PDB file of C-alpha atoms in Angstrom:
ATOM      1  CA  UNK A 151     139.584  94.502  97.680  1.00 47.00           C
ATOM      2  CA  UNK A 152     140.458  98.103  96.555  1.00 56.00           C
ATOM      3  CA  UNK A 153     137.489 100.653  96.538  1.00 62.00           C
ATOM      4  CA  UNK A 154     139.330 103.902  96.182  1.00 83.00           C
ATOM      5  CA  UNK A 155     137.223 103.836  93.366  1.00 89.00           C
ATOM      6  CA  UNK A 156     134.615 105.144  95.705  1.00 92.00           C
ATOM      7  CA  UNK A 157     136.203 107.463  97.615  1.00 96.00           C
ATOM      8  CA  UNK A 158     135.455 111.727  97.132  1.00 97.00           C
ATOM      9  CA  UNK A 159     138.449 112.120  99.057  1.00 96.00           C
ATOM     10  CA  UNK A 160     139.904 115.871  98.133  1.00 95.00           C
ATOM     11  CA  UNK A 161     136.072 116.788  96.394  1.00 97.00           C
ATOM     12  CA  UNK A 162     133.806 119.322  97.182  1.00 98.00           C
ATOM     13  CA  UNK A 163     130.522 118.393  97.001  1.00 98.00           C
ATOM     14  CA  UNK A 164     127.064 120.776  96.999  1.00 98.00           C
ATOM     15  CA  UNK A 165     123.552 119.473  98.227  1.00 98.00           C
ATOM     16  CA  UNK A 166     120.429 121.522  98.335  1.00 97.00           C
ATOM     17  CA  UNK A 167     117.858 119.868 100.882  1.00 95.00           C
ATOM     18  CA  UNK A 168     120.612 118.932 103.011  1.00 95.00           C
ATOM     19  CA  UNK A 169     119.134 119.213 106.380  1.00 94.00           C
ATOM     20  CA  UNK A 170     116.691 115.986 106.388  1.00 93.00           C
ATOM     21  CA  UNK A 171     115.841 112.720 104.322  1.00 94.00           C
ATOM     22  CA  UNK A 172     117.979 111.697 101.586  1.00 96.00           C
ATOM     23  CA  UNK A 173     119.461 115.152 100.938  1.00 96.00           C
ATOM     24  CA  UNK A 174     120.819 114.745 104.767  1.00 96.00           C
ATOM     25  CA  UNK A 175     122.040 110.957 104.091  1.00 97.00           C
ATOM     26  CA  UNK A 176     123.726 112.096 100.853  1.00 98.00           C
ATOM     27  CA  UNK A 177     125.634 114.764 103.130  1.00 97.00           C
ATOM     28  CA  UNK A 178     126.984 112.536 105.967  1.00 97.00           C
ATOM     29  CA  UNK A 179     126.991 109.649 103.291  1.00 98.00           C
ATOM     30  CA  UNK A 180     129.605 112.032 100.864  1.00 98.00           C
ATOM     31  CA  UNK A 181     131.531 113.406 103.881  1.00 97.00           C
ATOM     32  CA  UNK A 182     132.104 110.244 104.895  1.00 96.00           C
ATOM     33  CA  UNK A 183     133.743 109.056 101.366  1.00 97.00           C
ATOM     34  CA  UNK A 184     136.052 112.050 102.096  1.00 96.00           C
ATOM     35  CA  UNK A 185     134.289 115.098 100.728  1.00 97.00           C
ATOM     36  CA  UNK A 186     133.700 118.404 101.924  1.00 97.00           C
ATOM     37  CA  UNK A 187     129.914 119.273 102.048  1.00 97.00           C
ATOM     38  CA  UNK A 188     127.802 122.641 101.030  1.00 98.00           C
ATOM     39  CA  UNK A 189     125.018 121.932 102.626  1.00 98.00           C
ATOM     40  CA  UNK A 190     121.396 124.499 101.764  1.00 97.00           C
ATOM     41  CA  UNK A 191     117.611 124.629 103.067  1.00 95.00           C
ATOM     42  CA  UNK A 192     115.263 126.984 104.026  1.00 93.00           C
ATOM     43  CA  UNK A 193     115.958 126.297 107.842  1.00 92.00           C
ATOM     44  CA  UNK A 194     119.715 127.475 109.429  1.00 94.00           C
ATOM     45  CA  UNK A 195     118.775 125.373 112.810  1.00 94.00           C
ATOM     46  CA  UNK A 196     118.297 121.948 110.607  1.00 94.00           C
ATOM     47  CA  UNK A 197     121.559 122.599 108.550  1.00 96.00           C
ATOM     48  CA  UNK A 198     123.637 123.371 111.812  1.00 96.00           C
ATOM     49  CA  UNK A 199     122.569 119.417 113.375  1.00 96.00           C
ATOM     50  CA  UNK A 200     123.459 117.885 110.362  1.00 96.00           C
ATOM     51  CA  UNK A 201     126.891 120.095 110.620  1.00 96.00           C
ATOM     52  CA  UNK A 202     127.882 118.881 113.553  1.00 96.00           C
ATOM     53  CA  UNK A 203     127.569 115.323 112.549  1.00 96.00           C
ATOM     54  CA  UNK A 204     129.539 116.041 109.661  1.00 96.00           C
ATOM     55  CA  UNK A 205     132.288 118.242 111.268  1.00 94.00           C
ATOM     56  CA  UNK A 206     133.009 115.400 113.841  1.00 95.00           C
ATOM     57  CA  UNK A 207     133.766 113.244 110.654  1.00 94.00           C
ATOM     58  CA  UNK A 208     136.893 115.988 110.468  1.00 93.00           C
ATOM     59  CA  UNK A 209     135.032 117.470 107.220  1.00 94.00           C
ATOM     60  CA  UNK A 210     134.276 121.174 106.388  1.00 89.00           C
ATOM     61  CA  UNK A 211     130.968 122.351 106.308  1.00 93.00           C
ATOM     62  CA  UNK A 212     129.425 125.808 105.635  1.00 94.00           C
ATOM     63  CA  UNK A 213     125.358 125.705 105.921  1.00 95.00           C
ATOM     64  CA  UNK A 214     123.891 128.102 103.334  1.00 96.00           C
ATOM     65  CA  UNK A 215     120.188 128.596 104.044  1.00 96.00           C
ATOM     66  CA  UNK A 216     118.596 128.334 100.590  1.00 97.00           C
ATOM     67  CA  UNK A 217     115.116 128.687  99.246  1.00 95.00           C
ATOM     68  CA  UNK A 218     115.139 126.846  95.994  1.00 93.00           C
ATOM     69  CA  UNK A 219     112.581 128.846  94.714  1.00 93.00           C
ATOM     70  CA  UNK A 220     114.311 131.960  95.427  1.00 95.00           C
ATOM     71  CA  UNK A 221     116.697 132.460  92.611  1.00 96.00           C
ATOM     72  CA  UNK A 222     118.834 135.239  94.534  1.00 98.00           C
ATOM     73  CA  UNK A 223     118.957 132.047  97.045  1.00 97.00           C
ATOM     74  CA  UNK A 224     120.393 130.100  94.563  1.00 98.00           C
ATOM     75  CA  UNK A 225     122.689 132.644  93.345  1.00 98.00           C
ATOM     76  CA  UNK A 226     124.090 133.399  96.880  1.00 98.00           C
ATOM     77  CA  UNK A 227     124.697 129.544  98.018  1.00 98.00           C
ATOM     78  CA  UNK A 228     126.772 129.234  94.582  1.00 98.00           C
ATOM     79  CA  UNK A 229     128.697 132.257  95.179  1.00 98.00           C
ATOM     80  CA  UNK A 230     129.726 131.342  99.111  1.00 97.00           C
ATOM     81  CA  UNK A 231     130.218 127.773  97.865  1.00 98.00           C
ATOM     82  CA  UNK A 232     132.997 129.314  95.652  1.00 98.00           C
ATOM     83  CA  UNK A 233     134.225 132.215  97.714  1.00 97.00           C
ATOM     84  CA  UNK A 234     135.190 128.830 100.164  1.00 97.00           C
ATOM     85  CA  UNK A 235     136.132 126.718  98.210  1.00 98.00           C
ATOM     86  CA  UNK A 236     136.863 128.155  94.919  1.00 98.00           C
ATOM     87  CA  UNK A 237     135.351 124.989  92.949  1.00 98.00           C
ATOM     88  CA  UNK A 238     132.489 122.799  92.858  1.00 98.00           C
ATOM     89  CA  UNK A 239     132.872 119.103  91.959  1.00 98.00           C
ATOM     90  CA  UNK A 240     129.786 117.635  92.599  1.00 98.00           C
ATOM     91  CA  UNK A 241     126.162 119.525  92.592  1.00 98.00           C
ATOM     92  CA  UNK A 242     123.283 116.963  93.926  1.00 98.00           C
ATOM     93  CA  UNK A 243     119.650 118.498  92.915  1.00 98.00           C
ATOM     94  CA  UNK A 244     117.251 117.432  95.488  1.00 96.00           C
ATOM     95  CA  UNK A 245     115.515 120.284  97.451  1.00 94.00           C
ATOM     96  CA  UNK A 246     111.758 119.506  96.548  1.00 92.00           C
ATOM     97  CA  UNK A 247     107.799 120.168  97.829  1.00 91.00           C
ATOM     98  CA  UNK A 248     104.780 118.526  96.824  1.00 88.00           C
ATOM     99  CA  UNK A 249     102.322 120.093  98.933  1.00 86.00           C
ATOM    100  CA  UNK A 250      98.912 118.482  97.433  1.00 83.00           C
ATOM    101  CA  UNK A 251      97.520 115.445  96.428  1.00 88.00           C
ATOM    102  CA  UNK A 252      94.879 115.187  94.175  1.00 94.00           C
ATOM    103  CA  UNK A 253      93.629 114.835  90.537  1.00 96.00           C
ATOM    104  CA  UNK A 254      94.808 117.349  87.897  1.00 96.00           C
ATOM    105  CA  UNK A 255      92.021 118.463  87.334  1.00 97.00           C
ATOM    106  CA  UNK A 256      91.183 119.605  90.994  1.00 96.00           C
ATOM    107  CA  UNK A 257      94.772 121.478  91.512  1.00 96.00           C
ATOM    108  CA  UNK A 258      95.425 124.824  92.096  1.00 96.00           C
ATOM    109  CA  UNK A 259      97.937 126.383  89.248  1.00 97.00           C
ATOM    110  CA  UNK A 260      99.394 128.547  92.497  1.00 96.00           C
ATOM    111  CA  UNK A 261     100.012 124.974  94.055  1.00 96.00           C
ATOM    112  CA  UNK A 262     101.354 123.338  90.357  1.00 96.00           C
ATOM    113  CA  UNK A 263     103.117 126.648  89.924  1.00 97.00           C
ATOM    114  CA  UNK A 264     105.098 126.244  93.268  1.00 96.00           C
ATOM    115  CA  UNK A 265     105.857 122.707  92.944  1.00 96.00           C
ATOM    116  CA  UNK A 266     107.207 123.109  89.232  1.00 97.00           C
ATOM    117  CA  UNK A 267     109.189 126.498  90.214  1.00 96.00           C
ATOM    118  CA  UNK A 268     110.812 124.418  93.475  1.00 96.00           C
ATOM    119  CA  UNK A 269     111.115 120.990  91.812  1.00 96.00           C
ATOM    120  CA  UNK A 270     111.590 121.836  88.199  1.00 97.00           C
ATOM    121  CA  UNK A 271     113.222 125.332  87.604  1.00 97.00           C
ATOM    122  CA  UNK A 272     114.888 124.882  90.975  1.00 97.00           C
ATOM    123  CA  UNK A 273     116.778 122.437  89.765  1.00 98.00           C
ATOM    124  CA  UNK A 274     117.050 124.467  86.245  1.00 98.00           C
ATOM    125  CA  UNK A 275     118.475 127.461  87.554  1.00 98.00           C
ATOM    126  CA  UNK A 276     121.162 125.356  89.690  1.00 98.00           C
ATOM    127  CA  UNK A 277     122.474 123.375  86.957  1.00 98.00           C
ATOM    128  CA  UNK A 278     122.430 126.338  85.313  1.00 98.00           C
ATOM    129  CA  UNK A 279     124.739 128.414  87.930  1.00 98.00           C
ATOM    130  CA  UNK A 280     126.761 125.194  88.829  1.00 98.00           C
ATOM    131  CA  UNK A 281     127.048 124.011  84.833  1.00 98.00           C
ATOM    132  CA  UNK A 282     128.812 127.055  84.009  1.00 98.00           C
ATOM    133  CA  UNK A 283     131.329 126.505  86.507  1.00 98.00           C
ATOM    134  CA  UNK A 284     131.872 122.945  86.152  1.00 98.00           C
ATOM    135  CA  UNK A 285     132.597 123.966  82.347  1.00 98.00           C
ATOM    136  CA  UNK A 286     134.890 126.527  83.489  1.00 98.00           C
ATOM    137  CA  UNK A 287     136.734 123.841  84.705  1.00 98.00           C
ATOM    138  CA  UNK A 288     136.324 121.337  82.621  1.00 98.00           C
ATOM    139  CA  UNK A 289     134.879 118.614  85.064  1.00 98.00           C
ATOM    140  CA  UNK A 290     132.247 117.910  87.140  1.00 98.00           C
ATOM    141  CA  UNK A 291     129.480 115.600  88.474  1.00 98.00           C
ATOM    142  CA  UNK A 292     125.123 116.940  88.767  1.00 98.00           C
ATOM    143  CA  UNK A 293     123.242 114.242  90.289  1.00 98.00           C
ATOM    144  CA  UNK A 294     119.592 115.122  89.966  1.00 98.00           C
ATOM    145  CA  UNK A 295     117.336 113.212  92.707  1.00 97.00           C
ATOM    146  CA  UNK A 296     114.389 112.217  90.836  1.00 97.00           C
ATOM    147  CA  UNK A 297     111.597 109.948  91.424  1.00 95.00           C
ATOM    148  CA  UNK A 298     110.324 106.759  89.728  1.00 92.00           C
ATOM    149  CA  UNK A 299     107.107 108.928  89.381  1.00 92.00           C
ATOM    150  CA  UNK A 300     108.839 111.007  86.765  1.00 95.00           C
ATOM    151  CA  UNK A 301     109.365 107.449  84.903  1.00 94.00           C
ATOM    152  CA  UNK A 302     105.322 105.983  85.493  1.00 91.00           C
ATOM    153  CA  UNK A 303     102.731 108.165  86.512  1.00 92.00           C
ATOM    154  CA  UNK A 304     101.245 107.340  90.750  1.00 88.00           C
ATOM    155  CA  UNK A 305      97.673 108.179  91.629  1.00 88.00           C
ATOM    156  CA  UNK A 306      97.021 111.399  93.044  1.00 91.00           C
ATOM    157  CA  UNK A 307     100.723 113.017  92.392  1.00 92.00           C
ATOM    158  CA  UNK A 308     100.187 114.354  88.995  1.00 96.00           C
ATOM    159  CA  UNK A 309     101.931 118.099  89.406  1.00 96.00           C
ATOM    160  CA  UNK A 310     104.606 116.332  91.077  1.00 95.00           C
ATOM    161  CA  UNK A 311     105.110 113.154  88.477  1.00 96.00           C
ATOM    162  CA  UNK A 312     105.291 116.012  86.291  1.00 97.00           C
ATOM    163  CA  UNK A 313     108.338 118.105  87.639  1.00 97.00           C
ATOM    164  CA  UNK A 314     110.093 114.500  88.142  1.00 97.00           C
ATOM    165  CA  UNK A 315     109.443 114.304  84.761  1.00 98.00           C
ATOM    166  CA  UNK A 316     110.729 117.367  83.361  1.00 98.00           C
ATOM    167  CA  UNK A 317     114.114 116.931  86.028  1.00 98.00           C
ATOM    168  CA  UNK A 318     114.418 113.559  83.817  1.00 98.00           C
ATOM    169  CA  UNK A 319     114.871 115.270  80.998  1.00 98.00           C
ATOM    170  CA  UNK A 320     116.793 118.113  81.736  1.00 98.00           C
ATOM    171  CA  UNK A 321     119.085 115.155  83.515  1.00 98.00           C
ATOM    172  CA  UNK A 322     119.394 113.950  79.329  1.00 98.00           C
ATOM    173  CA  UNK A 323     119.917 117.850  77.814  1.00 98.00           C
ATOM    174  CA  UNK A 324     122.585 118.504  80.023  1.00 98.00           C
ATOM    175  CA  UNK A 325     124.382 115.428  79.829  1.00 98.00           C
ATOM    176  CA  UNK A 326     124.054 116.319  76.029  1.00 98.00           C
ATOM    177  CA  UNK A 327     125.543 119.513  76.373  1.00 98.00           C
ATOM    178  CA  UNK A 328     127.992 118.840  79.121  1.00 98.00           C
ATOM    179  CA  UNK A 329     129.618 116.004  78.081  1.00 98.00           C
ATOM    180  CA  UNK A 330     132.066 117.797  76.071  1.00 98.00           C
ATOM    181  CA  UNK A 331     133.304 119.808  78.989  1.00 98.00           C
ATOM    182  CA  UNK A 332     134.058 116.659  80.897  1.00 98.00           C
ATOM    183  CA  UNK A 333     131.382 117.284  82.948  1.00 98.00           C
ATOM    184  CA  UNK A 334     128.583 113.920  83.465  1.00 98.00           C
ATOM    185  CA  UNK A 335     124.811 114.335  84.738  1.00 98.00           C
ATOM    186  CA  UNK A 336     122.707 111.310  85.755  1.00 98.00           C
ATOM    187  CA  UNK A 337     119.759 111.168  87.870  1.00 98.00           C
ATOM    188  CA  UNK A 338     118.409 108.744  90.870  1.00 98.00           C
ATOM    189  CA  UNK A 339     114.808 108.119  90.252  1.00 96.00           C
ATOM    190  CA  UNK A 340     113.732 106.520  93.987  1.00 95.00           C
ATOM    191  CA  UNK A 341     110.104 104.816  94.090  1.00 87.00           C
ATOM    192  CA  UNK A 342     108.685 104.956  98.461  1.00 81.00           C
ATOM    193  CA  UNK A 343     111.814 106.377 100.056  1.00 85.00           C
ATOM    194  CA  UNK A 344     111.065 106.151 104.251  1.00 81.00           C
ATOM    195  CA  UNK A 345     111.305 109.996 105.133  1.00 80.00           C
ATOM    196  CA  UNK A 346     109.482 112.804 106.549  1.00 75.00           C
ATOM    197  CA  UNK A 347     108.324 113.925 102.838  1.00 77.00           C
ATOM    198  CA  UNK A 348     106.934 110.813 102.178  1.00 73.00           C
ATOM    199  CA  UNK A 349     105.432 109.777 105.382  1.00 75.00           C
ATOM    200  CA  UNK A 350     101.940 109.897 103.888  1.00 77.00           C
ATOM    201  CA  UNK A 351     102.568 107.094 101.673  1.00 77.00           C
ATOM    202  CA  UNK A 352     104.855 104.818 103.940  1.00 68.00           C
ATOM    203  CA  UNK A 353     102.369 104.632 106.603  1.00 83.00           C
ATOM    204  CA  UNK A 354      98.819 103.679 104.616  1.00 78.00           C
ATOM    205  CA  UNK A 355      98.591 100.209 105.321  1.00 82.00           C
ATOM    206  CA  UNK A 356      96.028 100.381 102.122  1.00 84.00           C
ATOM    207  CA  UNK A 357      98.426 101.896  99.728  1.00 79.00           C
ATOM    208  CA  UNK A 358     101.800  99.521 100.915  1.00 79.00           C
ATOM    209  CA  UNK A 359      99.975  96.389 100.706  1.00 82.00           C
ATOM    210  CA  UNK A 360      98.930  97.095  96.720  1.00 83.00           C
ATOM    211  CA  UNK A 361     102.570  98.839  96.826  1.00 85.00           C
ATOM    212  CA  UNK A 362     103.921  95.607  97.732  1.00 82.00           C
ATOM    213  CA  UNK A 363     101.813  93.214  95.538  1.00 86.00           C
ATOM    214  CA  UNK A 364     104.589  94.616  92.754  1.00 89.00           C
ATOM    215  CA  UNK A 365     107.405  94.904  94.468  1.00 87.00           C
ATOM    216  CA  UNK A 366     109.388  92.297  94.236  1.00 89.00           C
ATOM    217  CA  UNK A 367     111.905  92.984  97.417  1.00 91.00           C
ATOM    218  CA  UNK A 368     108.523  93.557  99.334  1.00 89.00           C
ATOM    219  CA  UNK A 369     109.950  97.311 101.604  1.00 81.00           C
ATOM    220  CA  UNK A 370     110.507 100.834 100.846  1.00 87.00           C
ATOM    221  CA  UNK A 371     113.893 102.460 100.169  1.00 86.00           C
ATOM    222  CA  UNK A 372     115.869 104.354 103.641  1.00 94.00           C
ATOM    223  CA  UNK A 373     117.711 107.434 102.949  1.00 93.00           C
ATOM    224  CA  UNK A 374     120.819 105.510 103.415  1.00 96.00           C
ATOM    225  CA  UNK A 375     120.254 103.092 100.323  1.00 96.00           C
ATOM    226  CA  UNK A 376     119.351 106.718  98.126  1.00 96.00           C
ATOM    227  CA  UNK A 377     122.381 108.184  99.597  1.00 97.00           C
ATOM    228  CA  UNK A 378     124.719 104.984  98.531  1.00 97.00           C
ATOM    229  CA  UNK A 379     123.398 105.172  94.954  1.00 97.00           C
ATOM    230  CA  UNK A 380     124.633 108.762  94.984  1.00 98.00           C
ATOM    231  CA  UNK A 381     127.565 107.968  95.872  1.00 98.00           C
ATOM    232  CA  UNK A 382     128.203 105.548  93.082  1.00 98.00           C
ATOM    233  CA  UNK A 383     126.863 108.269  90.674  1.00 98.00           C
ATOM    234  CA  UNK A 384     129.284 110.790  92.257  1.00 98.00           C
ATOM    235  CA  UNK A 385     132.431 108.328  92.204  1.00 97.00           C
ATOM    236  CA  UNK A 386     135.431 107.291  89.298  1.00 96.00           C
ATOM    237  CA  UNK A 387     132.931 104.040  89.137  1.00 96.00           C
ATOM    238  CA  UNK A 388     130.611 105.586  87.156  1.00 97.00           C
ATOM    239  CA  UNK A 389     133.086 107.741  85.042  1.00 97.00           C
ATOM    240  CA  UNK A 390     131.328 106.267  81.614  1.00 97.00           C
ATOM    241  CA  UNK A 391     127.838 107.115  82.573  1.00 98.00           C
ATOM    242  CA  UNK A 392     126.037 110.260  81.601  1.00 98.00           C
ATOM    243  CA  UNK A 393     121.996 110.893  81.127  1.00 98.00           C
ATOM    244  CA  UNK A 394     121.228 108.146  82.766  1.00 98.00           C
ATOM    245  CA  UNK A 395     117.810 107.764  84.734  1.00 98.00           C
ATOM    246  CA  UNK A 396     119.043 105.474  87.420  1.00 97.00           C
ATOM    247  CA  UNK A 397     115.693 103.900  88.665  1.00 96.00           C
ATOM    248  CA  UNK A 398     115.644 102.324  92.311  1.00 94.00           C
ATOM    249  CA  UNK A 399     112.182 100.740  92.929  1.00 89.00           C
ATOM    250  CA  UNK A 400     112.851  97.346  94.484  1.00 89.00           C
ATOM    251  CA  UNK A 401     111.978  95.934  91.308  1.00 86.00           C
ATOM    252  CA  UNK A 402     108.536  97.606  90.694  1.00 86.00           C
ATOM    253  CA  UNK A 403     107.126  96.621  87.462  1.00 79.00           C
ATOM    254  CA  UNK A 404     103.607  99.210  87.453  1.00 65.00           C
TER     255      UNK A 404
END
């Protein structure tokens, strides 16, 4: 069977939150469909591991360390992404925090502030930076990693449900505006992915056994399965797909 229609082969391909979880799976995951990988997070030490499993694949890889908060961060991983490659083909959104859980009413603004200027305008201000360029020339691919908690709301992760929410829609606006220009924006929206970021979840026995009275498929997502999903989005296989909330939930229905 011929799956060339998956292949990145010749594409260059950048990834905020590269270093761990999905952002890290998406990496090796795209590098080993053939792409070369921009990888950016705060730490130079995590990018450099996932590097090395990268370069072995014969792939280049320059590690940018990136606060996604920072817009002069954001500015500078765009600009050495195109002073090495001179193009970007695919961006993939999915640096994120969510340092608090909680009810709404018992949050912090400093803590909603930080989670909306990471999740939210961190994402903003790259599809901004990246948009232009993919305009430019007249093609491209933004994948925005977003979360089945910007679809339904989840107990205790209200600041957070609501960046995921806001990503979904400016996954729709720039499809809107971008589509023109050749250039296609969709979004994954993962439920429980098993990671670092979302340990807290994964392991209360409490929280997976109501998880799982509504799941049909009865786990949580790995990085892997995330990472495969991007790949589809990134490929010729989705060519006629654009603002599309991609939800990945094991069949959730609450």
């Amino acid at each position: 069977m011929d799956t060339t229609y998956l292949s990145l082969e010749g594409k260059i391909a950048l990834i905020t939150g590269g270093s761990r979880g999905i952002g890290k799976a998406i990496a090796l995951t795209f590098a080993d469909a053939g792409a070369d990988v921009v990888i950016a997070s705060r730490k130079m030490p995590d990018l450099e591991k996932v590097a090395e499993e990268i370069k072995a694949m014969g792939r280049n890889t320059p590690c940018i360390p990136t606060h996604a908060k920072k817009i002069e961060d954001l500015e500078n991983l765009v600009n050495q992404a195109m002073d090495t490659f001179g193009r970007i083909d695919v961006l993939v959104n999915n640096a994120a925090t969510n340092p608090a859980m909680g009810p709404i009413v018992d949050t912090e603004e400093s803590v909603y502030d930080h989670i909306i200027d990471t999740n939210l305008k961190g994402y903003f201000m790259m599809s901004k930076l990246v948009g232009r360029i993919m305009r430019d020339q007249k093609t491209g691919n933004i994948i925005n990693v977003s979360s089945a908690g910007g679809v339904s709301p989840a107990e205790g992760l209200g600041p957070y449900c609501i960046s995921k929410a806001g990503i979904n829609m400016l996954t729709k606006q720039m499809a809107l505006e971008m589509g023109p220009y050749n250039v296609r924006v969709n979004a994954i929206a993962p439920r429980i992915v098993k990671t670092d970021f979302s340990k807290a979840l994964w392991t209360n026995e409490k929280l997976m056994e109501r998880e799982f009275k509504f799941t049909p498929l009865k786990c949580v997502a790995t990085p892997e399965e995330i990472a495969q999903t991007a790949l589809y989005l990134a490929s010729t296989a989705t060519n006629y797909m654009t603002g599309h909330i991609l939800v990945v939930n094991g069949g959730a229905f609450f």
